[in-house]
Amino acid sequence: MTGTVAPRRPQAVPATTERDGVGLAARVREARDRLDPPAVTVPAPRSAAGVVPAPALRVDPHAPSKELLAELDGFTAELAAVESPADGADGAAHRVLCRIVDLVADGVPEAGWSATEEIDVELLRATSDAARALHGRAAALLATLDEQDRPGPAAAVGSLVTTLQVVQVVADLELFERARR
């Protein structure tokens, strides 16, 4: 049998993976990778006498500070903790925060969604406070990246700032709706 076989198109890569949860920490990981890409290891050249030492390379004057990298790593760990399932009041607020991120991916949810999902008003308030705190930290990080003229990492963190602001507004609007009823 002969014929033409159509080439397969690459399958779409999902926006988030199991490791990334809803993708909050992934955005900060992307910013860090843009800021400080992983090093490529080049094997040392060899000669008949053995290994030749590598030449001394100059230090990049545009390299990010260790403090900035530590801040990105700390914020990534904090967001990863938000995305991981945990027990207790903070864990419940984090689960609702991640649920709101899922909901706003398709648009602003209808008023009263928290009542149909049986989310307590106090838990909604804790979620709003958690989103406000994360938004403040992400906005400060974005300001630092802008100040240091790091547009690539700032773009990744900027989308996170917007997402957290939307989560906060949705939680606050839902609190107003619940208070009205």
PDB file of N, CA and C in Angstrom, residues 34-140:
ATOM      1  N   ARG A  34      14.569  33.354  33.582  1.00  0.00           N
ATOM      2  CA  ARG A  34      14.920  34.420  32.647  1.00  0.00           C
ATOM      3  C   ARG A  34      16.015  35.317  33.217  1.00  0.00           C
ATOM      4  N   LEU A  35      15.975  35.510  34.510  1.00  0.00           N
ATOM      5  CA  LEU A  35      16.942  36.384  35.167  1.00  0.00           C
ATOM      6  C   LEU A  35      18.304  35.717  35.286  1.00  0.00           C
ATOM      7  N   ASP A  36      18.304  34.461  35.646  1.00  0.00           N
ATOM      8  CA  ASP A  36      19.544  33.723  35.861  1.00  0.00           C
ATOM      9  C   ASP A  36      19.399  32.348  35.218  1.00  0.00           C
ATOM     10  N   PRO A  37      19.622  32.258  33.896  1.00  0.00           N
ATOM     11  CA  PRO A  37      19.445  30.969  33.221  1.00  0.00           C
ATOM     12  C   PRO A  37      20.370  29.900  33.800  1.00  0.00           C
ATOM     13  N   PRO A  38      19.952  28.657  33.730  1.00  0.00           N
ATOM     14  CA  PRO A  38      20.802  27.582  34.229  1.00  0.00           C
ATOM     15  C   PRO A  38      22.154  27.581  33.498  1.00  0.00           C
ATOM     16  N   ALA A  39      23.199  27.291  34.231  1.00  0.00           N
ATOM     17  CA  ALA A  39      24.546  27.284  33.659  1.00  0.00           C
ATOM     18  C   ALA A  39      24.740  26.052  32.784  1.00  0.00           C
ATOM     19  N   VAL A  40      25.477  26.240  31.727  1.00  0.00           N
ATOM     20  CA  VAL A  40      25.822  25.140  30.834  1.00  0.00           C
ATOM     21  C   VAL A  40      27.234  24.701  31.192  1.00  0.00           C
ATOM     22  N   THR A  41      27.396  23.442  31.466  1.00  0.00           N
ATOM     23  CA  THR A  41      28.702  22.922  31.833  1.00  0.00           C
ATOM     24  C   THR A  41      29.428  22.470  30.571  1.00  0.00           C
ATOM     25  N   VAL A  42      30.585  23.025  30.367  1.00  0.00           N
ATOM     26  CA  VAL A  42      31.412  22.662  29.219  1.00  0.00           C
ATOM     27  C   VAL A  42      32.591  21.865  29.755  1.00  0.00           C
ATOM     28  N   PRO A  43      32.811  20.688  29.219  1.00  0.00           N
ATOM     29  CA  PRO A  43      33.937  19.898  29.731  1.00  0.00           C
ATOM     30  C   PRO A  43      35.265  20.609  29.441  1.00  0.00           C
ATOM     31  N   ALA A  44      36.192  20.402  30.336  1.00  0.00           N
ATOM     32  CA  ALA A  44      37.508  21.022  30.180  1.00  0.00           C
ATOM     33  C   ALA A  44      38.229  20.417  28.989  1.00  0.00           C
ATOM     34  N   PRO A  45      38.937  21.254  28.239  1.00  0.00           N
ATOM     35  CA  PRO A  45      39.682  20.714  27.098  1.00  0.00           C
ATOM     36  C   PRO A  45      40.799  19.788  27.578  1.00  0.00           C
ATOM     37  N   ARG A  46      41.130  18.827  26.765  1.00  0.00           N
ATOM     38  CA  ARG A  46      42.169  17.863  27.137  1.00  0.00           C
ATOM     39  C   ARG A  46      43.331  17.982  26.151  1.00  0.00           C
ATOM     40  N   SER A  47      44.476  17.691  26.681  1.00  0.00           N
ATOM     41  CA  SER A  47      45.669  17.645  25.838  1.00  0.00           C
ATOM     42  C   SER A  47      46.399  16.343  26.147  1.00  0.00           C
ATOM     43  N   ALA A  48      47.505  16.138  25.498  1.00  0.00           N
ATOM     44  CA  ALA A  48      48.285  14.918  25.751  1.00  0.00           C
ATOM     45  C   ALA A  48      48.791  14.889  27.183  1.00  0.00           C
ATOM     46  N   ALA A  49      49.005  16.062  27.769  1.00  0.00           N
ATOM     47  CA  ALA A  49      49.519  16.138  29.134  1.00  0.00           C
ATOM     48  C   ALA A  49      48.409  16.018  30.174  1.00  0.00           C
ATOM     49  N   GLY A  50      47.182  16.025  29.748  1.00  0.00           N
ATOM     50  CA  GLY A  50      46.081  15.933  30.713  1.00  0.00           C
ATOM     51  C   GLY A  50      45.073  17.047  30.503  1.00  0.00           C
ATOM     52  N   VAL A  51      44.362  17.393  31.561  1.00  0.00           N
ATOM     53  CA  VAL A  51      43.318  18.411  31.492  1.00  0.00           C
ATOM     54  C   VAL A  51      43.960  19.791  31.532  1.00  0.00           C
ATOM     55  N   VAL A  52      43.540  20.619  30.607  1.00  0.00           N
ATOM     56  CA  VAL A  52      44.011  21.997  30.569  1.00  0.00           C
ATOM     57  C   VAL A  52      43.035  22.832  31.388  1.00  0.00           C
ATOM     58  N   PRO A  53      43.509  23.674  32.278  1.00  0.00           N
ATOM     59  CA  PRO A  53      42.578  24.477  33.078  1.00  0.00           C
ATOM     60  C   PRO A  53      41.768  25.428  32.187  1.00  0.00           C
ATOM     61  N   ALA A  54      40.541  25.631  32.580  1.00  0.00           N
ATOM     62  CA  ALA A  54      39.661  26.523  31.823  1.00  0.00           C
ATOM     63  C   ALA A  54      40.130  27.967  31.990  1.00  0.00           C
ATOM     64  N   PRO A  55      39.929  28.779  30.985  1.00  0.00           N
ATOM     65  CA  PRO A  55      40.333  30.173  31.112  1.00  0.00           C
ATOM     66  C   PRO A  55      39.450  30.904  32.121  1.00  0.00           C
ATOM     67  N   ALA A  56      40.010  31.912  32.755  1.00  0.00           N
ATOM     68  CA  ALA A  56      39.247  32.711  33.713  1.00  0.00           C
ATOM     69  C   ALA A  56      38.302  33.614  32.924  1.00  0.00           C
ATOM     70  N   LEU A  57      37.028  33.443  33.170  1.00  0.00           N
ATOM     71  CA  LEU A  57      36.040  34.249  32.477  1.00  0.00           C
ATOM     72  C   LEU A  57      35.728  35.486  33.306  1.00  0.00           C
ATOM     73  N   ARG A  58      35.424  36.568  32.642  1.00  0.00           N
ATOM     74  CA  ARG A  58      35.125  37.791  33.373  1.00  0.00           C
ATOM     75  C   ARG A  58      33.725  37.697  33.976  1.00  0.00           C
ATOM     76  N   VAL A  59      33.498  38.477  34.981  1.00  0.00           N
ATOM     77  CA  VAL A  59      32.223  38.495  35.675  1.00  0.00           C
ATOM     78  C   VAL A  59      31.252  39.362  34.877  1.00  0.00           C
ATOM     79  N   ASP A  60      30.043  38.876  34.706  1.00  0.00           N
ATOM     80  CA  ASP A  60      29.022  39.613  33.962  1.00  0.00           C
ATOM     81  C   ASP A  60      28.548  40.798  34.800  1.00  0.00           C
ATOM     82  N   PRO A  61      28.706  42.020  34.299  1.00  0.00           N
ATOM     83  CA  PRO A  61      28.267  43.184  35.087  1.00  0.00           C
ATOM     84  C   PRO A  61      26.742  43.286  35.192  1.00  0.00           C
ATOM     85  N   HIS A  62      26.030  42.550  34.345  1.00  0.00           N
ATOM     86  CA  HIS A  62      24.568  42.592  34.373  1.00  0.00           C
ATOM     87  C   HIS A  62      23.966  41.420  35.142  1.00  0.00           C
ATOM     88  N   ALA A  63      24.786  40.676  35.833  1.00  0.00           N
ATOM     89  CA  ALA A  63      24.293  39.529  36.589  1.00  0.00           C
ATOM     90  C   ALA A  63      23.389  40.012  37.725  1.00  0.00           C
ATOM     91  N   PRO A  64      22.328  39.273  38.007  1.00  0.00           N
ATOM     92  CA  PRO A  64      21.430  39.679  39.098  1.00  0.00           C
ATOM     93  C   PRO A  64      22.101  39.513  40.456  1.00  0.00           C
ATOM     94  N   SER A  65      21.659  40.311  41.402  1.00  0.00           N
ATOM     95  CA  SER A  65      22.224  40.223  42.747  1.00  0.00           C
ATOM     96  C   SER A  65      21.746  38.942  43.428  1.00  0.00           C
ATOM     97  N   LYS A  66      22.526  38.487  44.382  1.00  0.00           N
ATOM     98  CA  LYS A  66      22.147  37.287  45.133  1.00  0.00           C
ATOM     99  C   LYS A  66      20.890  37.536  45.954  1.00  0.00           C
ATOM    100  N   GLU A  67      20.708  38.778  46.410  1.00  0.00           N
ATOM    101  CA  GLU A  67      19.519  39.122  47.188  1.00  0.00           C
ATOM    102  C   GLU A  67      18.249  38.991  46.343  1.00  0.00           C
ATOM    103  N   LEU A  68      18.334  39.453  45.088  1.00  0.00           N
ATOM    104  CA  LEU A  68      17.180  39.355  44.197  1.00  0.00           C
ATOM    105  C   LEU A  68      16.858  37.892  43.891  1.00  0.00           C
ATOM    106  N   LEU A  69      17.868  37.102  43.646  1.00  0.00           N
ATOM    107  CA  LEU A  69      17.642  35.677  43.390  1.00  0.00           C
ATOM    108  C   LEU A  69      17.052  34.991  44.614  1.00  0.00           C
ATOM    109  N   ALA A  70      17.535  35.360  45.803  1.00  0.00           N
ATOM    110  CA  ALA A  70      16.994  34.777  47.033  1.00  0.00           C
ATOM    111  C   ALA A  70      15.536  35.196  47.236  1.00  0.00           C
ATOM    112  N   GLU A  71      15.224  36.447  46.883  1.00  0.00           N
ATOM    113  CA  GLU A  71      13.840  36.909  46.998  1.00  0.00           C
ATOM    114  C   GLU A  71      12.923  36.139  46.052  1.00  0.00           C
ATOM    115  N   LEU A  72      13.385  35.908  44.825  1.00  0.00           N
ATOM    116  CA  LEU A  72      12.600  35.115  43.876  1.00  0.00           C
ATOM    117  C   LEU A  72      12.414  33.684  44.364  1.00  0.00           C
ATOM    118  N   ASP A  73      13.480  33.096  44.892  1.00  0.00           N
ATOM    119  CA  ASP A  73      13.385  31.726  45.407  1.00  0.00           C
ATOM    120  C   ASP A  73      12.426  31.635  46.590  1.00  0.00           C
ATOM    121  N   GLY A  74      12.492  32.624  47.487  1.00  0.00           N
ATOM    122  CA  GLY A  74      11.593  32.638  48.644  1.00  0.00           C
ATOM    123  C   GLY A  74      10.142  32.787  48.236  1.00  0.00           C
ATOM    124  N   PHE A  75       9.886  33.665  47.265  1.00  0.00           N
ATOM    125  CA  PHE A  75       8.516  33.870  46.801  1.00  0.00           C
ATOM    126  C   PHE A  75       8.008  32.640  46.058  1.00  0.00           C
ATOM    127  N   THR A  76       8.879  31.983  45.315  1.00  0.00           N
ATOM    128  CA  THR A  76       8.490  30.732  44.638  1.00  0.00           C
ATOM    129  C   THR A  76       8.084  29.684  45.666  1.00  0.00           C
ATOM    130  N   ALA A  77       8.869  29.565  46.734  1.00  0.00           N
ATOM    131  CA  ALA A  77       8.538  28.592  47.785  1.00  0.00           C
ATOM    132  C   ALA A  77       7.210  28.941  48.454  1.00  0.00           C
ATOM    133  N   GLU A  78       6.962  30.228  48.680  1.00  0.00           N
ATOM    134  CA  GLU A  78       5.704  30.649  49.298  1.00  0.00           C
ATOM    135  C   GLU A  78       4.512  30.319  48.392  1.00  0.00           C
ATOM    136  N   LEU A  79       4.651  30.588  47.104  1.00  0.00           N
ATOM    137  CA  LEU A  79       3.561  30.280  46.174  1.00  0.00           C
ATOM    138  C   LEU A  79       3.371  28.776  46.011  1.00  0.00           C
ATOM    139  N   ALA A  80       4.458  28.026  46.043  1.00  0.00           N
ATOM    140  CA  ALA A  80       4.343  26.565  45.971  1.00  0.00           C
ATOM    141  C   ALA A  80       3.593  26.035  47.194  1.00  0.00           C
ATOM    142  N   ALA A  81       3.821  26.656  48.355  1.00  0.00           N
ATOM    143  CA  ALA A  81       3.089  26.256  49.564  1.00  0.00           C
ATOM    144  C   ALA A  81       1.607  26.593  49.438  1.00  0.00           C
ATOM    145  N   VAL A  82       1.290  27.705  48.792  1.00  0.00           N
ATOM    146  CA  VAL A  82      -0.106  28.074  48.562  1.00  0.00           C
ATOM    147  C   VAL A  82      -0.776  27.050  47.654  1.00  0.00           C
ATOM    148  N   GLU A  83      -0.051  26.586  46.650  1.00  0.00           N
ATOM    149  CA  GLU A  83      -0.624  25.644  45.688  1.00  0.00           C
ATOM    150  C   GLU A  83      -0.664  24.209  46.183  1.00  0.00           C
ATOM    151  N   SER A  84       0.079  23.893  47.223  1.00  0.00           N
ATOM    152  CA  SER A  84       0.088  22.518  47.715  1.00  0.00           C
ATOM    153  C   SER A  84      -1.078  22.305  48.675  1.00  0.00           C
ATOM    154  N   PRO A  85      -1.664  21.125  48.650  1.00  0.00           N
ATOM    155  CA  PRO A  85      -2.781  20.866  49.560  1.00  0.00           C
ATOM    156  C   PRO A  85      -2.273  20.804  50.998  1.00  0.00           C
ATOM    157  N   ALA A  86      -2.924  21.567  51.859  1.00  0.00           N
ATOM    158  CA  ALA A  86      -2.534  21.594  53.270  1.00  0.00           C
ATOM    159  C   ALA A  86      -3.792  21.654  54.127  1.00  0.00           C
ATOM    160  N   ASP A  87      -3.643  21.251  55.370  1.00  0.00           N
ATOM    161  CA  ASP A  87      -4.766  21.302  56.313  1.00  0.00           C
ATOM    162  C   ASP A  87      -4.706  22.601  57.104  1.00  0.00           C
ATOM    163  N   GLY A  88      -5.760  22.880  57.830  1.00  0.00           N
ATOM    164  CA  GLY A  88      -5.799  24.066  58.669  1.00  0.00           C
ATOM    165  C   GLY A  88      -6.446  25.241  57.956  1.00  0.00           C
ATOM    166  N   ALA A  89      -6.516  26.371  58.677  1.00  0.00           N
ATOM    167  CA  ALA A  89      -7.177  27.568  58.144  1.00  0.00           C
ATOM    168  C   ALA A  89      -6.435  28.117  56.937  1.00  0.00           C
ATOM    169  N   ASP A  90      -5.095  28.168  57.025  1.00  0.00           N
ATOM    170  CA  ASP A  90      -4.325  28.679  55.890  1.00  0.00           C
ATOM    171  C   ASP A  90      -4.481  27.774  54.675  1.00  0.00           C
ATOM    172  N   GLY A  91      -4.480  26.485  54.892  1.00  0.00           N
ATOM    173  CA  GLY A  91      -4.642  25.543  53.787  1.00  0.00           C
ATOM    174  C   GLY A  91      -5.986  25.682  53.108  1.00  0.00           C
ATOM    175  N   ALA A  92      -7.035  25.907  53.900  1.00  0.00           N
ATOM    176  CA  ALA A  92      -8.363  26.082  53.326  1.00  0.00           C
ATOM    177  C   ALA A  92      -8.426  27.379  52.523  1.00  0.00           C
ATOM    178  N   ALA A  93      -7.848  28.450  53.054  1.00  0.00           N
ATOM    179  CA  ALA A  93      -7.830  29.726  52.331  1.00  0.00           C
ATOM    180  C   ALA A  93      -7.025  29.596  51.044  1.00  0.00           C
ATOM    181  N   HIS A  94      -5.942  28.850  51.099  1.00  0.00           N
ATOM    182  CA  HIS A  94      -5.122  28.647  49.902  1.00  0.00           C
ATOM    183  C   HIS A  94      -5.874  27.838  48.851  1.00  0.00           C
ATOM    184  N   ARG A  95      -6.646  26.837  49.293  1.00  0.00           N
ATOM    185  CA  ARG A  95      -7.437  26.055  48.345  1.00  0.00           C
ATOM    186  C   ARG A  95      -8.488  26.931  47.671  1.00  0.00           C
ATOM    187  N   VAL A  96      -9.121  27.822  48.431  1.00  0.00           N
ATOM    188  CA  VAL A  96     -10.114  28.720  47.843  1.00  0.00           C
ATOM    189  C   VAL A  96      -9.432  29.700  46.899  1.00  0.00           C
ATOM    190  N   LEU A  97      -8.254  30.180  47.262  1.00  0.00           N
ATOM    191  CA  LEU A  97      -7.501  31.083  46.385  1.00  0.00           C
ATOM    192  C   LEU A  97      -7.210  30.396  45.056  1.00  0.00           C
ATOM    193  N   CYS A  98      -6.754  29.162  45.107  1.00  0.00           N
ATOM    194  CA  CYS A  98      -6.482  28.414  43.877  1.00  0.00           C
ATOM    195  C   CYS A  98      -7.773  28.149  43.106  1.00  0.00           C
ATOM    196  N   ARG A  99      -8.872  27.935  43.818  1.00  0.00           N
ATOM    197  CA  ARG A  99     -10.161  27.741  43.148  1.00  0.00           C
ATOM    198  C   ARG A  99     -10.564  29.008  42.401  1.00  0.00           C
ATOM    199  N   ILE A 100     -10.336  30.175  43.000  1.00  0.00           N
ATOM    200  CA  ILE A 100     -10.674  31.435  42.333  1.00  0.00           C
ATOM    201  C   ILE A 100      -9.792  31.619  41.103  1.00  0.00           C
ATOM    202  N   VAL A 101      -8.513  31.255  41.204  1.00  0.00           N
ATOM    203  CA  VAL A 101      -7.635  31.337  40.034  1.00  0.00           C
ATOM    204  C   VAL A 101      -8.192  30.476  38.907  1.00  0.00           C
ATOM    205  N   ASP A 102      -8.663  29.284  39.240  1.00  0.00           N
ATOM    206  CA  ASP A 102      -9.279  28.415  38.226  1.00  0.00           C
ATOM    207  C   ASP A 102     -10.537  29.044  37.634  1.00  0.00           C
ATOM    208  N   LEU A 103     -11.351  29.640  38.501  1.00  0.00           N
ATOM    209  CA  LEU A 103     -12.598  30.246  38.039  1.00  0.00           C
ATOM    210  C   LEU A 103     -12.351  31.437  37.117  1.00  0.00           C
ATOM    211  N   VAL A 104     -11.400  32.296  37.464  1.00  0.00           N
ATOM    212  CA  VAL A 104     -11.179  33.504  36.657  1.00  0.00           C
ATOM    213  C   VAL A 104     -10.463  33.193  35.349  1.00  0.00           C
ATOM    214  N   ALA A 105      -9.960  31.995  35.199  1.00  0.00           N
ATOM    215  CA  ALA A 105      -9.350  31.614  33.927  1.00  0.00           C
ATOM    216  C   ALA A 105     -10.408  31.601  32.819  1.00  0.00           C
ATOM    217  N   ASP A 106     -11.652  31.356  33.189  1.00  0.00           N
ATOM    218  CA  ASP A 106     -12.750  31.330  32.227  1.00  0.00           C
ATOM    219  C   ASP A 106     -13.579  32.605  32.243  1.00  0.00           C
ATOM    220  N   GLY A 107     -13.200  33.587  33.032  1.00  0.00           N
ATOM    221  CA  GLY A 107     -13.965  34.827  33.169  1.00  0.00           C
ATOM    222  C   GLY A 107     -14.388  35.007  34.607  1.00  0.00           C
ATOM    223  N   VAL A 108     -14.977  36.150  34.894  1.00  0.00           N
ATOM    224  CA  VAL A 108     -15.410  36.428  36.263  1.00  0.00           C
ATOM    225  C   VAL A 108     -16.597  35.531  36.604  1.00  0.00           C
ATOM    226  N   PRO A 109     -16.530  34.823  37.726  1.00  0.00           N
ATOM    227  CA  PRO A 109     -17.624  33.919  38.081  1.00  0.00           C
ATOM    228  C   PRO A 109     -18.897  34.694  38.461  1.00  0.00           C
ATOM    229  N   GLU A 110     -20.016  34.035  38.338  1.00  0.00           N
ATOM    230  CA  GLU A 110     -21.302  34.630  38.698  1.00  0.00           C
ATOM    231  C   GLU A 110     -21.347  34.907  40.191  1.00  0.00           C
ATOM    232  N   ALA A 111     -22.043  35.950  40.573  1.00  0.00           N
ATOM    233  CA  ALA A 111     -22.202  36.294  41.993  1.00  0.00           C
ATOM    234  C   ALA A 111     -22.885  35.137  42.714  1.00  0.00           C
ATOM    235  N   GLY A 112     -22.405  34.840  43.890  1.00  0.00           N
ATOM    236  CA  GLY A 112     -22.969  33.766  44.692  1.00  0.00           C
ATOM    237  C   GLY A 112     -22.321  32.414  44.487  1.00  0.00           C
ATOM    238  N   TRP A 113     -21.249  32.358  43.715  1.00  0.00           N
ATOM    239  CA  TRP A 113     -20.594  31.074  43.456  1.00  0.00           C
ATOM    240  C   TRP A 113     -20.094  30.437  44.739  1.00  0.00           C
ATOM    241  N   SER A 114     -19.670  31.248  45.718  1.00  0.00           N
ATOM    242  CA  SER A 114     -19.125  30.671  46.952  1.00  0.00           C
ATOM    243  C   SER A 114     -20.211  30.001  47.785  1.00  0.00           C
ATOM    244  N   ALA A 115     -21.432  30.512  47.712  1.00  0.00           N
ATOM    245  CA  ALA A 115     -22.527  29.891  48.451  1.00  0.00           C
ATOM    246  C   ALA A 115     -22.875  28.533  47.857  1.00  0.00           C
ATOM    247  N   THR A 116     -22.846  28.446  46.524  1.00  0.00           N
ATOM    248  CA  THR A 116     -23.157  27.154  45.899  1.00  0.00           C
ATOM    249  C   THR A 116     -22.050  26.133  46.159  1.00  0.00           C
ATOM    250  N   GLU A 117     -20.826  26.614  46.365  1.00  0.00           N
ATOM    251  CA  GLU A 117     -19.722  25.710  46.684  1.00  0.00           C
ATOM    252  C   GLU A 117     -19.528  25.550  48.186  1.00  0.00           C
ATOM    253  N   GLU A 118     -20.449  26.126  48.961  1.00  0.00           N
ATOM    254  CA  GLU A 118     -20.471  26.013  50.422  1.00  0.00           C
ATOM    255  C   GLU A 118     -19.173  26.487  51.067  1.00  0.00           C
ATOM    256  N   ILE A 119     -18.723  27.668  50.643  1.00  0.00           N
ATOM    257  CA  ILE A 119     -17.523  28.286  51.220  1.00  0.00           C
ATOM    258  C   ILE A 119     -17.971  29.281  52.277  1.00  0.00           C
ATOM    259  N   ASP A 120     -17.443  29.143  53.466  1.00  0.00           N
ATOM    260  CA  ASP A 120     -17.780  30.002  54.591  1.00  0.00           C
ATOM    261  C   ASP A 120     -17.320  31.440  54.336  1.00  0.00           C
ATOM    262  N   VAL A 121     -18.042  32.408  54.882  1.00  0.00           N
ATOM    263  CA  VAL A 121     -17.702  33.822  54.704  1.00  0.00           C
ATOM    264  C   VAL A 121     -16.347  34.138  55.327  1.00  0.00           C
ATOM    265  N   GLU A 122     -16.062  33.575  56.489  1.00  0.00           N
ATOM    266  CA  GLU A 122     -14.762  33.828  57.136  1.00  0.00           C
ATOM    267  C   GLU A 122     -13.616  33.263  56.309  1.00  0.00           C
ATOM    268  N   LEU A 123     -13.852  32.134  55.695  1.00  0.00           N
ATOM    269  CA  LEU A 123     -12.842  31.539  54.822  1.00  0.00           C
ATOM    270  C   LEU A 123     -12.636  32.411  53.584  1.00  0.00           C
ATOM    271  N   LEU A 124     -13.698  32.976  53.077  1.00  0.00           N
ATOM    272  CA  LEU A 124     -13.603  33.894  51.942  1.00  0.00           C
ATOM    273  C   LEU A 124     -12.823  35.151  52.333  1.00  0.00           C
ATOM    274  N   ARG A 125     -13.047  35.640  53.548  1.00  0.00           N
ATOM    275  CA  ARG A 125     -12.307  36.805  54.049  1.00  0.00           C
ATOM    276  C   ARG A 125     -10.816  36.469  54.196  1.00  0.00           C
ATOM    277  N   ALA A 126     -10.513  35.286  54.703  1.00  0.00           N
ATOM    278  CA  ALA A 126      -9.115  34.862  54.841  1.00  0.00           C
ATOM    279  C   ALA A 126      -8.460  34.717  53.469  1.00  0.00           C
ATOM    280  N   THR A 127      -9.227  34.258  52.495  1.00  0.00           N
ATOM    281  CA  THR A 127      -8.719  34.140  51.126  1.00  0.00           C
ATOM    282  C   THR A 127      -8.396  35.513  50.555  1.00  0.00           C
ATOM    283  N   SER A 128      -9.281  36.469  50.783  1.00  0.00           N
ATOM    284  CA  SER A 128      -9.046  37.836  50.315  1.00  0.00           C
ATOM    285  C   SER A 128      -7.783  38.417  50.959  1.00  0.00           C
ATOM    286  N   ASP A 129      -7.620  38.177  52.250  1.00  0.00           N
ATOM    287  CA  ASP A 129      -6.418  38.670  52.944  1.00  0.00           C
ATOM    288  C   ASP A 129      -5.154  38.003  52.411  1.00  0.00           C
ATOM    289  N   ALA A 130      -5.225  36.702  52.145  1.00  0.00           N
ATOM    290  CA  ALA A 130      -4.062  35.986  51.598  1.00  0.00           C
ATOM    291  C   ALA A 130      -3.717  36.501  50.210  1.00  0.00           C
ATOM    292  N   ALA A 131      -4.739  36.731  49.379  1.00  0.00           N
ATOM    293  CA  ALA A 131      -4.499  37.261  48.036  1.00  0.00           C
ATOM    294  C   ALA A 131      -3.918  38.672  48.111  1.00  0.00           C
ATOM    295  N   ARG A 132      -4.382  39.474  49.058  1.00  0.00           N
ATOM    296  CA  ARG A 132      -3.874  40.841  49.230  1.00  0.00           C
ATOM    297  C   ARG A 132      -2.394  40.812  49.633  1.00  0.00           C
ATOM    298  N   ALA A 133      -2.034  39.917  50.541  1.00  0.00           N
ATOM    299  CA  ALA A 133      -0.639  39.817  50.988  1.00  0.00           C
ATOM    300  C   ALA A 133       0.262  39.339  49.846  1.00  0.00           C
ATOM    301  N   LEU A 134      -0.187  38.324  49.102  1.00  0.00           N
ATOM    302  CA  LEU A 134       0.603  37.823  47.971  1.00  0.00           C
ATOM    303  C   LEU A 134       0.714  38.875  46.874  1.00  0.00           C
ATOM    304  N   HIS A 135      -0.365  39.613  46.644  1.00  0.00           N
ATOM    305  CA  HIS A 135      -0.341  40.676  45.636  1.00  0.00           C
ATOM    306  C   HIS A 135       0.660  41.757  46.031  1.00  0.00           C
ATOM    307  N   GLY A 136       0.681  42.127  47.303  1.00  0.00           N
ATOM    308  CA  GLY A 136       1.636  43.136  47.767  1.00  0.00           C
ATOM    309  C   GLY A 136       3.072  42.686  47.574  1.00  0.00           C
ATOM    310  N   ARG A 137       3.338  41.439  47.884  1.00  0.00           N
ATOM    311  CA  ARG A 137       4.700  40.921  47.726  1.00  0.00           C
ATOM    312  C   ARG A 137       5.081  40.837  46.242  1.00  0.00           C
ATOM    313  N   ALA A 138       4.150  40.397  45.403  1.00  0.00           N
ATOM    314  CA  ALA A 138       4.427  40.304  43.968  1.00  0.00           C
ATOM    315  C   ALA A 138       4.613  41.696  43.364  1.00  0.00           C
ATOM    316  N   ALA A 139       3.827  42.674  43.810  1.00  0.00           N
ATOM    317  CA  ALA A 139       3.962  44.045  43.294  1.00  0.00           C
ATOM    318  C   ALA A 139       5.299  44.648  43.704  1.00  0.00           C
ATOM    319  N   ALA A 140       5.754  44.373  44.923  1.00  0.00           N
ATOM    320  CA  ALA A 140       7.067  44.868  45.363  1.00  0.00           C
ATOM    321  C   ALA A 140       8.183  44.223  44.546  1.00  0.00           C
TER     322      ALA A 140
END
